[in-house]
Short mmCIF file of C-alpha atoms and ligand atoms in Angstrom, two decimals:
data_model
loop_
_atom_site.label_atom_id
_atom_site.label_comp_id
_atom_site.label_asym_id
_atom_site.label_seq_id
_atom_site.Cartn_x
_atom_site.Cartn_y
_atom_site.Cartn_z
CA UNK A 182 -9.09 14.67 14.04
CA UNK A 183 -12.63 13.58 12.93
CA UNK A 184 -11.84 10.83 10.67
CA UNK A 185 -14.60 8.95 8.33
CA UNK A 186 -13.52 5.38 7.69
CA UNK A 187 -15.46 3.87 4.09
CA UNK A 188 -15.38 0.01 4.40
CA UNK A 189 -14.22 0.33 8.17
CA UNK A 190 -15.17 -2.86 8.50
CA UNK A 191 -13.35 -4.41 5.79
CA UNK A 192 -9.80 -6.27 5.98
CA UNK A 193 -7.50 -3.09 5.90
CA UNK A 194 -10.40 -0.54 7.38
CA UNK A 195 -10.88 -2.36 10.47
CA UNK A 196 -7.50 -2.90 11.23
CA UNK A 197 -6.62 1.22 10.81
CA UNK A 198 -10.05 2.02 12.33
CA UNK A 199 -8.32 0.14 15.85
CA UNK A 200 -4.99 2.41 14.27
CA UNK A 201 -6.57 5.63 14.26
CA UNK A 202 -8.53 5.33 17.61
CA UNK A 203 -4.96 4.16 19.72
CA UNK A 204 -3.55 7.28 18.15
CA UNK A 205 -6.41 9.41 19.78
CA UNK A 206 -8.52 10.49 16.50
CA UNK A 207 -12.06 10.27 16.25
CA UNK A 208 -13.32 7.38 14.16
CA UNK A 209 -16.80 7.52 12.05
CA UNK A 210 -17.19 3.97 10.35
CA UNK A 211 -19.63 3.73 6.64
CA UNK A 212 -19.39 0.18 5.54
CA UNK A 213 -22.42 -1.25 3.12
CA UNK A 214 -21.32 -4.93 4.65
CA UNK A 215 -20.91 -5.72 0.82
CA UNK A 216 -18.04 -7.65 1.72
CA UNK A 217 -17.77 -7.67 5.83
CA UNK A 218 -19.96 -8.51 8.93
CA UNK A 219 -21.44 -6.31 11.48
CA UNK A 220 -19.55 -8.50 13.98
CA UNK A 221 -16.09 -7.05 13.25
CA UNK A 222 -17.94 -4.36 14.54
CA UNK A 223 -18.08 -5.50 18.09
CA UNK A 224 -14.18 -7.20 17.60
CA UNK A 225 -12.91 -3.73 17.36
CA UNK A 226 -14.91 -2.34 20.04
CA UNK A 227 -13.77 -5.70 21.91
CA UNK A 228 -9.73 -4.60 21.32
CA UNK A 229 -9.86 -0.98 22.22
CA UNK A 230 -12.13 -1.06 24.66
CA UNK A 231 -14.13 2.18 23.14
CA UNK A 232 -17.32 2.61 20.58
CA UNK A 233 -16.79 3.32 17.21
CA UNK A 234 -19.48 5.64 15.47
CA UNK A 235 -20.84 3.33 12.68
CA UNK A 236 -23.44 3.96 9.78
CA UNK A 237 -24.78 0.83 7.33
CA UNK A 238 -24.82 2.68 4.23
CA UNK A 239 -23.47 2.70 0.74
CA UNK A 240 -21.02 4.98 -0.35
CA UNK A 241 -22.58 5.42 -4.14
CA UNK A 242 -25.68 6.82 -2.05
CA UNK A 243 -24.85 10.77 -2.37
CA UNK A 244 -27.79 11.38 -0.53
CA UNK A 245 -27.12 9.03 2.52
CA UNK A 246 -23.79 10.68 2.66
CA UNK A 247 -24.66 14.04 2.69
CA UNK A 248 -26.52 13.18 5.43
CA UNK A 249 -23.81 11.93 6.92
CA UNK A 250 -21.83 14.38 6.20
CA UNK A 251 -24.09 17.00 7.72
CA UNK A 252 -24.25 15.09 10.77
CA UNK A 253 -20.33 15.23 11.93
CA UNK A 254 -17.44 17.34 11.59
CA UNK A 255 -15.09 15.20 9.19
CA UNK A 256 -11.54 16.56 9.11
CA UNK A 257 -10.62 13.75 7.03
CA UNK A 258 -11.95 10.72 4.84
CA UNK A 259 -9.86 7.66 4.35
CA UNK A 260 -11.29 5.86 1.61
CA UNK A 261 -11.45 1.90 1.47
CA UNK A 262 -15.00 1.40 0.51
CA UNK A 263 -14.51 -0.90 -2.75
CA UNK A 264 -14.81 -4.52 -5.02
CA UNK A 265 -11.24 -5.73 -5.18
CA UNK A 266 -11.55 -9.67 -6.58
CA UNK A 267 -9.93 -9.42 -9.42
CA UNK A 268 -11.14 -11.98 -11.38
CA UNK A 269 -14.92 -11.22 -10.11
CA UNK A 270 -14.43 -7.70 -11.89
CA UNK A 271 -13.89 -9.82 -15.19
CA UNK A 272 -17.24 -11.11 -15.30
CA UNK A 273 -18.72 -8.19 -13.14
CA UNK A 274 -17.05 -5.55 -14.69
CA UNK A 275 -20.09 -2.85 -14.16
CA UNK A 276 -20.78 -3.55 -10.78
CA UNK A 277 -16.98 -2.76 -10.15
CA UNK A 278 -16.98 0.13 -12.18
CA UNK A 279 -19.70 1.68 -10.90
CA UNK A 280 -19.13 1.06 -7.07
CA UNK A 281 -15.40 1.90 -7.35
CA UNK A 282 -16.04 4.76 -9.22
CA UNK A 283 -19.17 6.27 -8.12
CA UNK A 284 -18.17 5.68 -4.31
CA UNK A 285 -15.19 8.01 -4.72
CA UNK A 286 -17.18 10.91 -6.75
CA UNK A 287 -19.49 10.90 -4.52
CA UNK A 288 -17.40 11.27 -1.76
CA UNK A 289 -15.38 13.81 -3.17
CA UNK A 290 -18.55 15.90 -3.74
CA UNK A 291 -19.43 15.61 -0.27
CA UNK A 292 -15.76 16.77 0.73
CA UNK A 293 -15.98 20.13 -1.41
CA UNK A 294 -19.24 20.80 0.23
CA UNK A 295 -18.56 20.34 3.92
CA UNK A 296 -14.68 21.43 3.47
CA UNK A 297 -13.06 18.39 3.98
CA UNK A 298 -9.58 18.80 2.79
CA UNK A 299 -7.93 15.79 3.74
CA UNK A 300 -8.34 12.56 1.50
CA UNK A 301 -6.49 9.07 1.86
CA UNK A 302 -7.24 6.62 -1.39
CA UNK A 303 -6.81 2.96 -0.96
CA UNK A 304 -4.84 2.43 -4.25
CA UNK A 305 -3.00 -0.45 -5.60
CA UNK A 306 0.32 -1.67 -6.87
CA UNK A 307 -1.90 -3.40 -10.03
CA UNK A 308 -1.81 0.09 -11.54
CA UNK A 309 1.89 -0.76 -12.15
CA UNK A 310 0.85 -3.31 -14.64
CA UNK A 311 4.07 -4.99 -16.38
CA UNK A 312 6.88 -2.50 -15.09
CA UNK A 313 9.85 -4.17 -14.27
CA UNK A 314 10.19 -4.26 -10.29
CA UNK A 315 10.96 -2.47 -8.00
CA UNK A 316 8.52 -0.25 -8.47
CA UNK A 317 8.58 3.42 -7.81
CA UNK A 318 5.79 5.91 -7.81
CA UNK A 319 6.92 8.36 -10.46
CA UNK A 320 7.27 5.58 -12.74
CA UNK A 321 4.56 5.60 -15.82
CA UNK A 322 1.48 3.76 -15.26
CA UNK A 323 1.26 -0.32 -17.01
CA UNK A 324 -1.45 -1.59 -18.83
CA UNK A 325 -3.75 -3.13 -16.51
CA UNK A 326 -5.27 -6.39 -17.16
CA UNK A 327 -8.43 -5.95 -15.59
CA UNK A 328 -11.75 -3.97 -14.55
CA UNK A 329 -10.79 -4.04 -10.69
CA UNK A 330 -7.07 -2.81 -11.77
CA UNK A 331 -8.73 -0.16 -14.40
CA UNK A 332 -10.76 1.03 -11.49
CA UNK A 333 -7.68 1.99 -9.20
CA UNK A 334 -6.37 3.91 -12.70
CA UNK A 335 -9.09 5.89 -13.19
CA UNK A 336 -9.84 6.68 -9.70
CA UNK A 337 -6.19 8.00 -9.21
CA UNK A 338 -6.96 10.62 -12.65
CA UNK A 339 -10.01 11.44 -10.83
CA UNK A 340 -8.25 12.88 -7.30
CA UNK A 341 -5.40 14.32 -9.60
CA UNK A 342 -8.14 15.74 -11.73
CA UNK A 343 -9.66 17.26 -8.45
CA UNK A 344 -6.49 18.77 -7.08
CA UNK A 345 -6.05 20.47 -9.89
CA UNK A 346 -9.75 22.11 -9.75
CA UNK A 347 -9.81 22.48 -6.10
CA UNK A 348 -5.84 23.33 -5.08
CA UNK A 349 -6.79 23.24 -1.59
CA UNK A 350 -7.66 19.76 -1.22
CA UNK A 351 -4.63 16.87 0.45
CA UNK A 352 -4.97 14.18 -1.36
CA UNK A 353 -2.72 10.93 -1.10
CA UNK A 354 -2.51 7.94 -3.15
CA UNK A 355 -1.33 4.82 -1.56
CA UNK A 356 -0.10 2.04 -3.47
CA UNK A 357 -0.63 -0.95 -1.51
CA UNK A 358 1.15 -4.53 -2.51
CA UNK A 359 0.15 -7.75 -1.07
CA UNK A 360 -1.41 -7.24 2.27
CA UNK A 361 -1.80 -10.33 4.77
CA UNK A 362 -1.40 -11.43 8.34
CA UNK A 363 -3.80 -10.04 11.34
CA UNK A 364 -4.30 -8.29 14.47
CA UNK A 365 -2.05 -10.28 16.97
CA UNK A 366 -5.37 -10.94 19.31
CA UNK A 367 -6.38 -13.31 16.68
CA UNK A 368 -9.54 -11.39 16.69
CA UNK A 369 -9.15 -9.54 13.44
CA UNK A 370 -8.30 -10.59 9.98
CA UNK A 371 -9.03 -11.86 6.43
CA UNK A 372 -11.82 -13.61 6.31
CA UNK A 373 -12.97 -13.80 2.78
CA UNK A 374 -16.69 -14.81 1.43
CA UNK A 375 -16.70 -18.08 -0.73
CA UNK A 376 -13.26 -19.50 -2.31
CA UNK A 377 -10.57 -16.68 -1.46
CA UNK A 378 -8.87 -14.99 -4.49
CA UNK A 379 -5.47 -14.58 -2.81
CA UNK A 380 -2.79 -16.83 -2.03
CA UNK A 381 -2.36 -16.05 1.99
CA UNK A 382 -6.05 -16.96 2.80
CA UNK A 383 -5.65 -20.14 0.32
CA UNK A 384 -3.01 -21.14 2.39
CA UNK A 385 -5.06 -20.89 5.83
CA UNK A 386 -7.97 -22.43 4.64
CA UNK A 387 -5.89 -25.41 3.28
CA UNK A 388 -3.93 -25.10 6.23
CA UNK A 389 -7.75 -25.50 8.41
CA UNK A 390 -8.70 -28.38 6.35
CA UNK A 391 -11.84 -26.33 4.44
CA UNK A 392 -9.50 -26.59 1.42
CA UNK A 393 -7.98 -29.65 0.43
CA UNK A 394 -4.81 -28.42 -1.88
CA UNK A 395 -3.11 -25.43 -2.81
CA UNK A 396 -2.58 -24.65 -6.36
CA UNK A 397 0.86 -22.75 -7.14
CA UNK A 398 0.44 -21.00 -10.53
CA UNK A 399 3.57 -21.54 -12.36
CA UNK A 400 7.14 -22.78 -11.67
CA UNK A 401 8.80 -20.96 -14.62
CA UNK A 402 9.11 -17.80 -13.73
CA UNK A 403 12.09 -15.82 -13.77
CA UNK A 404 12.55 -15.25 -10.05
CA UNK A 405 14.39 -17.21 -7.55
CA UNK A 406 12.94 -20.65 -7.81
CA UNK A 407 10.35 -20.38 -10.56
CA UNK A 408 7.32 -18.64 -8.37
CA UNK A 409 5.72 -15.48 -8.26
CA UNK A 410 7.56 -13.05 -6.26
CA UNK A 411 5.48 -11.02 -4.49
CA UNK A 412 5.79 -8.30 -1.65
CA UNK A 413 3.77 -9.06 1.38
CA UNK A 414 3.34 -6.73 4.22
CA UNK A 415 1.80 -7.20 7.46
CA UNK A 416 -1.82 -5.36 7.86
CA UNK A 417 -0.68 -3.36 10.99
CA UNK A 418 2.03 -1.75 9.59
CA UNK A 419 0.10 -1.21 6.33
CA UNK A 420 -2.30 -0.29 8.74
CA UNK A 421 -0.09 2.23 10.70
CA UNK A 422 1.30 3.67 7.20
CA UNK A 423 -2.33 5.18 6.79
CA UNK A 424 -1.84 6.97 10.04
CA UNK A 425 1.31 8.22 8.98
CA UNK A 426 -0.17 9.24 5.53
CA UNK A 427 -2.78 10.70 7.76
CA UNK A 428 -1.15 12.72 10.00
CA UNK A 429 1.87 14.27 7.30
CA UNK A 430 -0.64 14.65 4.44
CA UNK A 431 -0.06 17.61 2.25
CA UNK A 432 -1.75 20.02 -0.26
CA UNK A 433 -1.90 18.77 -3.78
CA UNK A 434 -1.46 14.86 -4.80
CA UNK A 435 0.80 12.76 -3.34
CA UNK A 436 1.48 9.33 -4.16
CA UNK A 437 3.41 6.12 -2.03
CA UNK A 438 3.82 2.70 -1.91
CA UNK A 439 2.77 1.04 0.71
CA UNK A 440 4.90 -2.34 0.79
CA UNK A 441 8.42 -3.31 2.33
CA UNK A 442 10.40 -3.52 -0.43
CA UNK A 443 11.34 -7.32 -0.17
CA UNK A 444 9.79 -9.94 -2.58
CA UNK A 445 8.55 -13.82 -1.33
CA UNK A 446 7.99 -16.33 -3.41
CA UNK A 447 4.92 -18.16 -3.63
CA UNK A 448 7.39 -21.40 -2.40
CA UNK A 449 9.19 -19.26 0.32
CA UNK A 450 5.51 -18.29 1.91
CA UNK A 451 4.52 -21.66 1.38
CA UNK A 452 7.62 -22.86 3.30
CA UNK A 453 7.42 -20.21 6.39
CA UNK A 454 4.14 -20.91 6.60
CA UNK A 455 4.85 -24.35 7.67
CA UNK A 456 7.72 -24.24 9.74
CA UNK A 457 6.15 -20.91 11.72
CA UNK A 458 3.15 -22.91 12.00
CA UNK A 459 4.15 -26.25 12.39
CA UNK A 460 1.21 -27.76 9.64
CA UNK A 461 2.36 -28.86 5.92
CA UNK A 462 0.67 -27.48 2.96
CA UNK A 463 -0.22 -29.83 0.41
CA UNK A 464 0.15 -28.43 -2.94
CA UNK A 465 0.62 -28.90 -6.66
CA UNK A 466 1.91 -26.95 -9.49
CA UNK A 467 -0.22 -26.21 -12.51
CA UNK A 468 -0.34 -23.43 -14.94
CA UNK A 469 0.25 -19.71 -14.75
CA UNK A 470 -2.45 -17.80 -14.04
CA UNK A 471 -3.74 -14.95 -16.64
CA UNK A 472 -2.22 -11.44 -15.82
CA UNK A 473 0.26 -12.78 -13.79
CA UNK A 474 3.55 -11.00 -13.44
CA UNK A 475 7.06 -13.15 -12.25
CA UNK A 476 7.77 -10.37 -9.47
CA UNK A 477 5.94 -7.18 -7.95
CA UNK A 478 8.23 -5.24 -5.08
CA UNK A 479 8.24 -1.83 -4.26
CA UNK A 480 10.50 0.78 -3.63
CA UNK A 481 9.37 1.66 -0.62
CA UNK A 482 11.95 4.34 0.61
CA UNK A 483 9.89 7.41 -0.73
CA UNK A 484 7.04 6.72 2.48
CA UNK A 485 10.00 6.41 4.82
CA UNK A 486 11.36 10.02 3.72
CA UNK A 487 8.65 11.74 3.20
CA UNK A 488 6.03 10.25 6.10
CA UNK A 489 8.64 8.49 8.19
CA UNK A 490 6.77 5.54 7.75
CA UNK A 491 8.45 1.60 7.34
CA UNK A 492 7.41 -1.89 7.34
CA UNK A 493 8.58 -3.90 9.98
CA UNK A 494 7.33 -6.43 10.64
CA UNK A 495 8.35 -10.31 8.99
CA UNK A 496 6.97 -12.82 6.87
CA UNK A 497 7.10 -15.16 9.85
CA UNK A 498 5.03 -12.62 11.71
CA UNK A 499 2.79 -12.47 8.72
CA UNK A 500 2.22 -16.30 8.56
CA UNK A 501 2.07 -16.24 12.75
CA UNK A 502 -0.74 -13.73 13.11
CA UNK A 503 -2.29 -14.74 9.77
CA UNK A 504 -2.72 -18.70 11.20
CA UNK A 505 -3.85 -17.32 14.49
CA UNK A 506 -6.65 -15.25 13.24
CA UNK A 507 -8.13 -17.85 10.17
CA UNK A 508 -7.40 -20.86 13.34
CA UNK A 509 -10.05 -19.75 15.77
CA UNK A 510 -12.34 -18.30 13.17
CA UNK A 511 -15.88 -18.93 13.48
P1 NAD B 138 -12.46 -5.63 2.01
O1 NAD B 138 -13.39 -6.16 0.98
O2 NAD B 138 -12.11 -6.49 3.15
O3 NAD B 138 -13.00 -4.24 2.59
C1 NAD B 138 -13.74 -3.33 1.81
C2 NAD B 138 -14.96 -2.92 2.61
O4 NAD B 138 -15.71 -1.97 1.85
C3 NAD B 138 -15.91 -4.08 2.91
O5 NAD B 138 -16.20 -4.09 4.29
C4 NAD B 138 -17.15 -3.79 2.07
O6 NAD B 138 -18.33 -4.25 2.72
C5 NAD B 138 -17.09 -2.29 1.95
N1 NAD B 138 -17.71 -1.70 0.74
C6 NAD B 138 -17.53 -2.04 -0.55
N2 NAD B 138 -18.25 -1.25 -1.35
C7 NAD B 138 -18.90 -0.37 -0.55
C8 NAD B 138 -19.79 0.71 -0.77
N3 NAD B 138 -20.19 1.05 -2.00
N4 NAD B 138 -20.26 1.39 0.29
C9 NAD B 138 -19.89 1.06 1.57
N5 NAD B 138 -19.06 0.05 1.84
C10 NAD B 138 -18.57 -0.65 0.79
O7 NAD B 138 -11.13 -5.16 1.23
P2 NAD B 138 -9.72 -4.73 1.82
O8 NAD B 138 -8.76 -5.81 1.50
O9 NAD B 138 -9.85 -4.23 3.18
O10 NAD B 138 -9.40 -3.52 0.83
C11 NAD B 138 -9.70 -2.18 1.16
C12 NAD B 138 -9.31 -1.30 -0.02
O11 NAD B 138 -7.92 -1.51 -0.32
C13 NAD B 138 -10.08 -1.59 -1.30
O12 NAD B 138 -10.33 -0.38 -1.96
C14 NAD B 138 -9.10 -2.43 -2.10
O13 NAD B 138 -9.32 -2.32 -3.48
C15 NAD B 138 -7.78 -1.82 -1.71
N6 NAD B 138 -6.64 -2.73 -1.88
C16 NAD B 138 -6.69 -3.96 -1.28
C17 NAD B 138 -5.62 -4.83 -1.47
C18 NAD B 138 -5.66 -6.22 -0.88
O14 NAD B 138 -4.93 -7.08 -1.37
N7 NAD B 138 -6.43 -6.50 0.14
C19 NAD B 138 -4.50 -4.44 -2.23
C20 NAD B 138 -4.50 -3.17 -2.80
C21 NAD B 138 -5.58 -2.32 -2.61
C1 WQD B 139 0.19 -13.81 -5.11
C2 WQD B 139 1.07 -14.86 -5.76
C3 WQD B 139 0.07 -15.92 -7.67
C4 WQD B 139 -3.16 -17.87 -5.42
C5 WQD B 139 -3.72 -9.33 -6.12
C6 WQD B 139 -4.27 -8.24 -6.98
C7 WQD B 139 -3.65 -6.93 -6.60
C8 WQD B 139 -3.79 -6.67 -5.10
C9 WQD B 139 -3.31 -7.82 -4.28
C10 WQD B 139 -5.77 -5.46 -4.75
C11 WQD B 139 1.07 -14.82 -7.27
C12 WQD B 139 0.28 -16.92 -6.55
C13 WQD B 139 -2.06 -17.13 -5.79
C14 WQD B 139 -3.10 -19.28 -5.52
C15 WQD B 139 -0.83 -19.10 -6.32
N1 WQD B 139 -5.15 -6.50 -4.72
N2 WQD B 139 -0.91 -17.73 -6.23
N3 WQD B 139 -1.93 -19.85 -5.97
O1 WQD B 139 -2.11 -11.42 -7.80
O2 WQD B 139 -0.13 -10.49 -6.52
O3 WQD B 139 -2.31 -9.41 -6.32
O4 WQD B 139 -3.95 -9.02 -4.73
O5 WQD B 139 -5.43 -4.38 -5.22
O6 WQD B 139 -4.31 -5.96 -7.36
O7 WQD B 139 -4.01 -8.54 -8.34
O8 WQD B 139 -1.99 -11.58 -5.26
O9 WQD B 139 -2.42 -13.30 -3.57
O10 WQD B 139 -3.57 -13.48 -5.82
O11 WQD B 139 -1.12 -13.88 -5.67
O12 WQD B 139 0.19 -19.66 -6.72
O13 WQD B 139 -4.07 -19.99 -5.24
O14 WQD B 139 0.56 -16.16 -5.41
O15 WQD B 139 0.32 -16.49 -8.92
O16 WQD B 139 2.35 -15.15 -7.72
P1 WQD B 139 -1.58 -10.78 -6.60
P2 WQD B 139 -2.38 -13.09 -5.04
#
């Protein structure tokens, strides 16, 4: 298949670009470089040995696209293209809305008029909000406690809005939960612009000396030592799940978690981190953070039915590739 990548050259896009190329589909790449450099570009061409197709353009741009659009055969769009800092989209919350949002009308309008009928939406597990974990996908949507999250929310009503209009179109929703690690080269990772939102990338750039502390927010949860539980899965088999989601899509709206059903505590990563990696992380505890929930984990079993798709690799491989990759980053 013909495949157009939005935000290829993001954190998750470049990783399933590599994916989707090793599994012998064609691979057109639309990135804005909002958030990325041209020179993961040449890092994936470096891996697989092969070009990519790539256009510098903005997905909100419905005439760019259409152009685009005109100019290949797409049998399928997986959709990454998007702001996702959290609390950015608290004091930006129309520049979220409006790329989030527009980006995926847009491209939806392009995919009705060149008959594109398969879709793949990077969703997230934030649209969960408060529900008690783990989390499944039939469950009813939480309140969400900010623009970024709202954005995932209302871009999920959109596609199910579509399908509804246009029965034709496969569309799948994937609910991803705390994605880290890297490509095992060490060539491909997270590499995040300015102070990173997340804690895996806090860790690394304490780890690397550009940070001098990490901060762990809260101690009093209800979870197995006071920390946030979270679950963490490796970007290549997130990565390999889109493939999956891909490949098995069918008609109608179809939504799955992406995650491995195991939660980690902020103190747990903390703690593989340094005995993977051989490199102590200083930190201290201060307050909870705003919109924080104790624990996020997902069932994860519907994927593996339905797409034949698990997780499996470990948080040791997580904190291994993640290390290697932010180590040797220039
Ligand atoms: P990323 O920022 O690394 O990648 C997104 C890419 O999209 C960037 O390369 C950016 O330049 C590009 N982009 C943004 N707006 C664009 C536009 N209008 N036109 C063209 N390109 C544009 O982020 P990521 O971590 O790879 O996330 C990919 C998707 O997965 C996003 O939609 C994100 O919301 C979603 N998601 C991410 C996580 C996570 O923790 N990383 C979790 C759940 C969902
Ligand atoms: C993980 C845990 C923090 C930083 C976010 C988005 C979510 C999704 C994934 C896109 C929590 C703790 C963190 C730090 C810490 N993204 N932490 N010190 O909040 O689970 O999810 O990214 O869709 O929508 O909300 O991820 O990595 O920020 O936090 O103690 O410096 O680490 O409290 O328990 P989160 P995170």
């Amino acid at each position: 298949m013909q495949i157009l990548v939005t935000g290829g050259l993001g954190f998750i896009g470049s990783h399933t670009a590599l994916l989707l190329k090793e599994a012998g589909h064609d691979v057109v790449i639309v990135d804005n470089l909002s958030n990325s450099k041209l020179d993961v570009l040449q890092r994936i061409k470096k891996i697989s040995n092969v070009d990519y197709k790539f256009y510098k353009a903005d997905v909100t741009d419905e005439a760019k696209m259409k152009e685009i659009f005109a100019r290949n055969k797409f049998d399928g769009i997986i959709h990454f293209a998007g702001l996702k800092a959290v609390s950015e989209s608290i004091s930006k919350p129309l520049e979220y809305y409006y790329n989030n949002v527009v980006s995926t009308l847009c491209l939806i309008k392009c995919a009705l008029e060149y008959n594109v009928e398969r879709f793949v939406f990077s969703s997230s597990a934030t649209v969960y909000g408060e529900n008690d974990s783990p989390l499944k996908e039939d469950m009813k949507l939480g309140l969400t406690t900010n623009p970024y999250g709202e954005t995932k929310v209302i871009n999920e009503k959109i596609l199910r809005d579509v399908s509804v209009a246009y029965p034709h179109m496969a569309i799948s929703l994937l609910r991803y939960f705390n994605p880290i690690g890297a490509h095992p080269s060490g060539l491909l990772g997270e590499a995040p612009n300015g102070l990173p939102n997340n804690l895996m990338p806090f860790i690394t750039q304490v780890a690397s000396n550009k940070i001098k502390s990490l901060k762990v927010f809260g101690n009093d949860y209800e979870t197995v030592d006071g920390t946030g539980v979270r679950d963490y899965i490796h970007v290549m088999d997130l990565a390999k799940g889109h493939i999956k989601a891909l490949e098995n899509i069918k008609i109608g709206v179809n939504v799955y978690n992406l995650g491995t059903g195991k939660g980690t505590s902020v103190l747990e990563l903390i703690n593989a981190f340094e005995k993977i990696n051989n490199i102590k992380i200083p930190y201290e505890i201060v307050e909870r953070r705003k919109g924080d929930v104790a624990a996020c984990f997902a069932d994860a079993t519907k994927a593996y039915k339905e797409l034949g798709w698990k997780a499996e690799l470990t948080i040791e491989d997580m904190v291994r590739d993640a290390w290697n990759f932010e180590k040797d980053y220039k």
